[in-house]
mmCIF file of C-alpha atoms in Angstrom:
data_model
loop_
_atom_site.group_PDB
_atom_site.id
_atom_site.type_symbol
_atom_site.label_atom_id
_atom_site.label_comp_id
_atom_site.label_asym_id
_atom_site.label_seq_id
_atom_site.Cartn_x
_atom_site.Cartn_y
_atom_site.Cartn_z
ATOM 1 C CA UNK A 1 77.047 103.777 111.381
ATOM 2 C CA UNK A 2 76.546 102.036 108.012
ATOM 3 C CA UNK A 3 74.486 99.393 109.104
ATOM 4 C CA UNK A 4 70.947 100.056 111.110
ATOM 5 C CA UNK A 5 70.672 97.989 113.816
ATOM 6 C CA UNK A 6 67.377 97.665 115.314
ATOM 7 C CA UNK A 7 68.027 97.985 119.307
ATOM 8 C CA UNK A 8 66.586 99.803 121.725
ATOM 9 C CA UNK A 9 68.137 103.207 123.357
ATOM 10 C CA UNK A 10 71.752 102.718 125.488
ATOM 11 C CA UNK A 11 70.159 106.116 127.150
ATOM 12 C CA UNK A 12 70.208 105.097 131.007
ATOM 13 C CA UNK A 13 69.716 108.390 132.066
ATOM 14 C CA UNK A 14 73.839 108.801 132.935
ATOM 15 C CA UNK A 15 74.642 112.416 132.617
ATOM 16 C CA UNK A 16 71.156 114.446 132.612
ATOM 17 C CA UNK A 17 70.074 115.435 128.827
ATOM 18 C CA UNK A 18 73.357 116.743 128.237
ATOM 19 C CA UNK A 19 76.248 114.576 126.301
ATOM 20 C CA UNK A 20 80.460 115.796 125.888
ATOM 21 C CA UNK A 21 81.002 114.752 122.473
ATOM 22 C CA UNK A 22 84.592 115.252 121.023
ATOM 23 C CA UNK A 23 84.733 113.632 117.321
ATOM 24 C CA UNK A 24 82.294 114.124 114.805
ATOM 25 C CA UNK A 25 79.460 115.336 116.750
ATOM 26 C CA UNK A 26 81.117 118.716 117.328
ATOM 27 C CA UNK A 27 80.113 119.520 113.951
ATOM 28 C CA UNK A 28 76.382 121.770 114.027
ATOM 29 C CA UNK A 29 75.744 120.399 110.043
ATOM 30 C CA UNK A 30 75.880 116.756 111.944
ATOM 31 C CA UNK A 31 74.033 117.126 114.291
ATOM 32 C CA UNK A 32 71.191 118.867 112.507
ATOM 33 C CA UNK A 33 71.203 116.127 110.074
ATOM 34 C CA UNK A 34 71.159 113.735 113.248
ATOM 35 C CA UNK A 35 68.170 115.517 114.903
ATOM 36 C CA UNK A 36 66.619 118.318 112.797
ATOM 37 C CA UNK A 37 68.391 121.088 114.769
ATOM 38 C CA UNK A 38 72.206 121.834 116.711
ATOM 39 C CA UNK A 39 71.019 122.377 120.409
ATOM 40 C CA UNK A 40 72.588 124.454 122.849
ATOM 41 C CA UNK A 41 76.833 123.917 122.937
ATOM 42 C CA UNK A 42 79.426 124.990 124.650
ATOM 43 C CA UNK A 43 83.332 124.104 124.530
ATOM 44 C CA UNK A 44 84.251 121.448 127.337
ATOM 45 C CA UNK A 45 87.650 119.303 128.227
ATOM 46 C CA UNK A 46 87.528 116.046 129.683
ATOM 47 C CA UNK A 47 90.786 115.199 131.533
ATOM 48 C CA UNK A 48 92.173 111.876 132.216
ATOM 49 C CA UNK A 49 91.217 110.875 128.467
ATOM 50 C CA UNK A 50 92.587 110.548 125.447
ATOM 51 C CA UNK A 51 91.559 111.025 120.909
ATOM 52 C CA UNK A 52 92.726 108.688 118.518
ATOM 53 C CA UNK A 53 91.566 107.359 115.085
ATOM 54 C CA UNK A 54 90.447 104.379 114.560
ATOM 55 C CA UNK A 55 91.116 101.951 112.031
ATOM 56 C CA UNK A 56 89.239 102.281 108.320
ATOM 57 C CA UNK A 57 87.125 104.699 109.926
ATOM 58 C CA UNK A 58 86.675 108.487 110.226
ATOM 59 C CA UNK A 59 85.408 109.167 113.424
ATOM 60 C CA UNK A 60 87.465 109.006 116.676
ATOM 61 C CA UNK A 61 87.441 107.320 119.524
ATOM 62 C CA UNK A 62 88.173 108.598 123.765
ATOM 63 C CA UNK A 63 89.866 105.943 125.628
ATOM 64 C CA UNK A 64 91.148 106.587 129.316
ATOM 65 C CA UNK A 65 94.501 107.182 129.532
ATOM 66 C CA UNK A 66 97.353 105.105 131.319
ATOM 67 C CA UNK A 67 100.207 105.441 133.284
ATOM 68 C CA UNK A 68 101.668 108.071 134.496
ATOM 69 C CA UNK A 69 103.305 109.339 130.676
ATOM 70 C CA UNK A 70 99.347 110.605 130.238
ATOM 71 C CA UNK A 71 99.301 112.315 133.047
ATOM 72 C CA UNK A 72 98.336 115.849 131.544
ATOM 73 C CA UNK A 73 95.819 113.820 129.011
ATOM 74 C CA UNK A 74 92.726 115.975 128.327
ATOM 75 C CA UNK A 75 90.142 115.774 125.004
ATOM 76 C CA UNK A 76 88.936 119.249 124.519
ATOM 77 C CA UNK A 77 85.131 118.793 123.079
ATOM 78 C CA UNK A 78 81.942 119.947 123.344
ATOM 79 C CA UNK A 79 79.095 120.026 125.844
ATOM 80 C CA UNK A 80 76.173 119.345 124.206
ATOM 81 C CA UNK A 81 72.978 120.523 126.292
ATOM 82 C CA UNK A 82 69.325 120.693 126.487
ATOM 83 C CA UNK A 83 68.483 117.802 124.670
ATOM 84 C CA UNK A 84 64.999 115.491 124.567
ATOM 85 C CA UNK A 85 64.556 111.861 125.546
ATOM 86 C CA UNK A 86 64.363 111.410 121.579
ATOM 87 C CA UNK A 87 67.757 113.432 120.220
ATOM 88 C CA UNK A 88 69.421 111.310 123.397
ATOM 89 C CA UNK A 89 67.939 108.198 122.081
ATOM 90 C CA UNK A 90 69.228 108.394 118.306
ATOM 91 C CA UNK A 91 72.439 109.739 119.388
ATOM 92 C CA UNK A 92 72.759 106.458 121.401
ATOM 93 C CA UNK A 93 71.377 104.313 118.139
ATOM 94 C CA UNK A 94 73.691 106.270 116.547
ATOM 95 C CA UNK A 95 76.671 105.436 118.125
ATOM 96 C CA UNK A 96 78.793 102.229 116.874
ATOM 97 C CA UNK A 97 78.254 99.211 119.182
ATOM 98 C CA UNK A 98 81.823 99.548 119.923
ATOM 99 C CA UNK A 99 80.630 102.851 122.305
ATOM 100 C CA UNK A 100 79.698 102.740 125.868
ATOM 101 C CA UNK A 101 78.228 105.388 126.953
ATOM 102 C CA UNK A 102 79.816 106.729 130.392
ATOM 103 C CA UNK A 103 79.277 109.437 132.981
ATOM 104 C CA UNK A 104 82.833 111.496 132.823
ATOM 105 C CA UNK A 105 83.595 115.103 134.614
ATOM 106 C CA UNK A 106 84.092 117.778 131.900
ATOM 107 C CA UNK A 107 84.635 121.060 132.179
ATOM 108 C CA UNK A 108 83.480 124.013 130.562
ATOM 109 C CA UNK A 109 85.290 126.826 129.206
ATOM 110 C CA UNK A 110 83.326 128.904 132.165
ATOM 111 C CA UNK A 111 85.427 126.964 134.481
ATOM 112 C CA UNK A 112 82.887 124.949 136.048
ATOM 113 C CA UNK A 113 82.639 121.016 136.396
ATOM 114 C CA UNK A 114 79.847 118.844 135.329
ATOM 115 C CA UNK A 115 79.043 115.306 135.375
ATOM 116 C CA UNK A 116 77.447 114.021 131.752
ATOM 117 C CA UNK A 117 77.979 111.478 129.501
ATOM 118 C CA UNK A 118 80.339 110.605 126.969
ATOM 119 C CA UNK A 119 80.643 107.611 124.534
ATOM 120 C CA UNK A 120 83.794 106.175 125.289
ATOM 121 C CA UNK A 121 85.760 102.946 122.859
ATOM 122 C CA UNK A 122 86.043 99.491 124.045
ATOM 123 C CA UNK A 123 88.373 98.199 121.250
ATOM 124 C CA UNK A 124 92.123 99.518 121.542
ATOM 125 C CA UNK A 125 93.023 97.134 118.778
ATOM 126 C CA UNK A 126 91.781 99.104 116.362
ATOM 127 C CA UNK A 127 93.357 102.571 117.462
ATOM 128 C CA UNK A 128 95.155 104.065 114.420
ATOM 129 C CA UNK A 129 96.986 107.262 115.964
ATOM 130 C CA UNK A 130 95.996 111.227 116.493
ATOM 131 C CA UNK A 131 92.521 112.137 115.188
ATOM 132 C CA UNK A 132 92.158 115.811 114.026
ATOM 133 C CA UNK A 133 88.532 117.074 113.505
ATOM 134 C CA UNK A 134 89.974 119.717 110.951
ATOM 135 C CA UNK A 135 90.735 116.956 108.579
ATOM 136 C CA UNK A 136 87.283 115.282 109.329
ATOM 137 C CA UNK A 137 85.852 118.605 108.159
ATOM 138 C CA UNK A 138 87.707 119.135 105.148
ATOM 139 C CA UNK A 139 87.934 115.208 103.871
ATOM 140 C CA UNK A 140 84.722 113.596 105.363
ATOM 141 C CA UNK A 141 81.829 115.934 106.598
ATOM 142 C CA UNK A 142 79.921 116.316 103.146
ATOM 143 C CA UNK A 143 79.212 112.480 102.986
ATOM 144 C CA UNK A 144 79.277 112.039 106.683
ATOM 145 C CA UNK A 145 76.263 114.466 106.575
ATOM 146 C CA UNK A 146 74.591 112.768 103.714
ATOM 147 C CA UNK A 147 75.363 109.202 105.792
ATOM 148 C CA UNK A 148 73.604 110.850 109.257
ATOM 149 C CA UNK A 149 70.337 112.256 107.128
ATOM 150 C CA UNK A 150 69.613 109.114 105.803
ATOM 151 C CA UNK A 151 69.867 107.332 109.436
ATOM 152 C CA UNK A 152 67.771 110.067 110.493
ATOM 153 C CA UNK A 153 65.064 108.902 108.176
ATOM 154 C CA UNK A 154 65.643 105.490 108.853
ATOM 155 C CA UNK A 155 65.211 105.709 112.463
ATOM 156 C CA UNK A 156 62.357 107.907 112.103
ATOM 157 C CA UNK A 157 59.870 105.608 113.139
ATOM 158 C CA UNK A 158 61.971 103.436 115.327
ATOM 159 C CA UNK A 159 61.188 102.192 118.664
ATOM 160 C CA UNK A 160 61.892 106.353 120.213
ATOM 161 C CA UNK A 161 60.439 108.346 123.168
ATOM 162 C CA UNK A 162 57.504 110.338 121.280
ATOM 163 C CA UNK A 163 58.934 113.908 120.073
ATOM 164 C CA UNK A 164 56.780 116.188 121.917
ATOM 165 C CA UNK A 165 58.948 115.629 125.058
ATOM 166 C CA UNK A 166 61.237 117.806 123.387
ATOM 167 C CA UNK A 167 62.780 120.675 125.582
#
């Protein structure tokens, strides 16, 4: 974010075409700036997990909770599904560095469970306390927007699987 690095897709094919996003990615006017369209969504909850913000940024980040305090930890998010080879692949590029992507068991407001993959922090240091998507909306989402349709141009002709693999 900010910077374009030039590295391949994290994509490993973890969690089918679908990811659980819970930060700024649960926001359609993101994601069709990101990829050109909002594919198919549907509310999720990872358990076990845990939002914050993090430091002089505006996204969030899910760590795994710990001990037993956490015990009822959950992230309630989306389940993003139905996506190409390519939207996968710039969402990974997307991503900050500091992301892993990581199969984790959501599920869905239909009650069933499901496997996919979520990009979870590495860096506690920089954890900065609660991190509430209606403030991202209202304080951050205009430029954020502007910010994601300019890496969409920039990646345009990256190193990404062709786009008529599209689903």
């Amino acid at each position: 974010r900010g910077s374009l690095p030039a590295r391949r897709s994290a994509s490993t094919g973890l969690g089918s075409m679908s990811r659980f996003v819970y930060g700024s990615l649960m926001a359609p006017e993101v994601l069709q700036a990101l990829l050109g369209r909002v594919p198919d969504r549907t509310e999720a909850t990872v358990r076990g997990y845990r939002r914050f913000a993090i430091k002089d940024r505006v996204y969030p980040a899910l760590v795994r909770s710990r001990g037993d305090a956490d015990g009822d930890a959950r992230v309630r998010g989306e389940l993003i599904r139905g996506m190409s080879r390519r939207e996968l692949a710039v969402l990974d590029w997307f991503e900050d560095e500091a992301y892993v992507p990581t199969d984790v068991e959501v599920e869905t407001g239909e009650g069933e469970t499901e496997t996919v993959t979520c990009y979870l922090w590495d860096d506690e240091t920089r954890l900065d306390g609660e991190w509430r998507f209606e403030t991202f909306r209202a304080s951050h989402l205009e430029a954020y927007v502007e910010m994601c349709e300019a890496f969409r141009e920039d990646v345009r002709d990256n190193d990404l699987p062709p786009e008529e693999e599209e689903k």
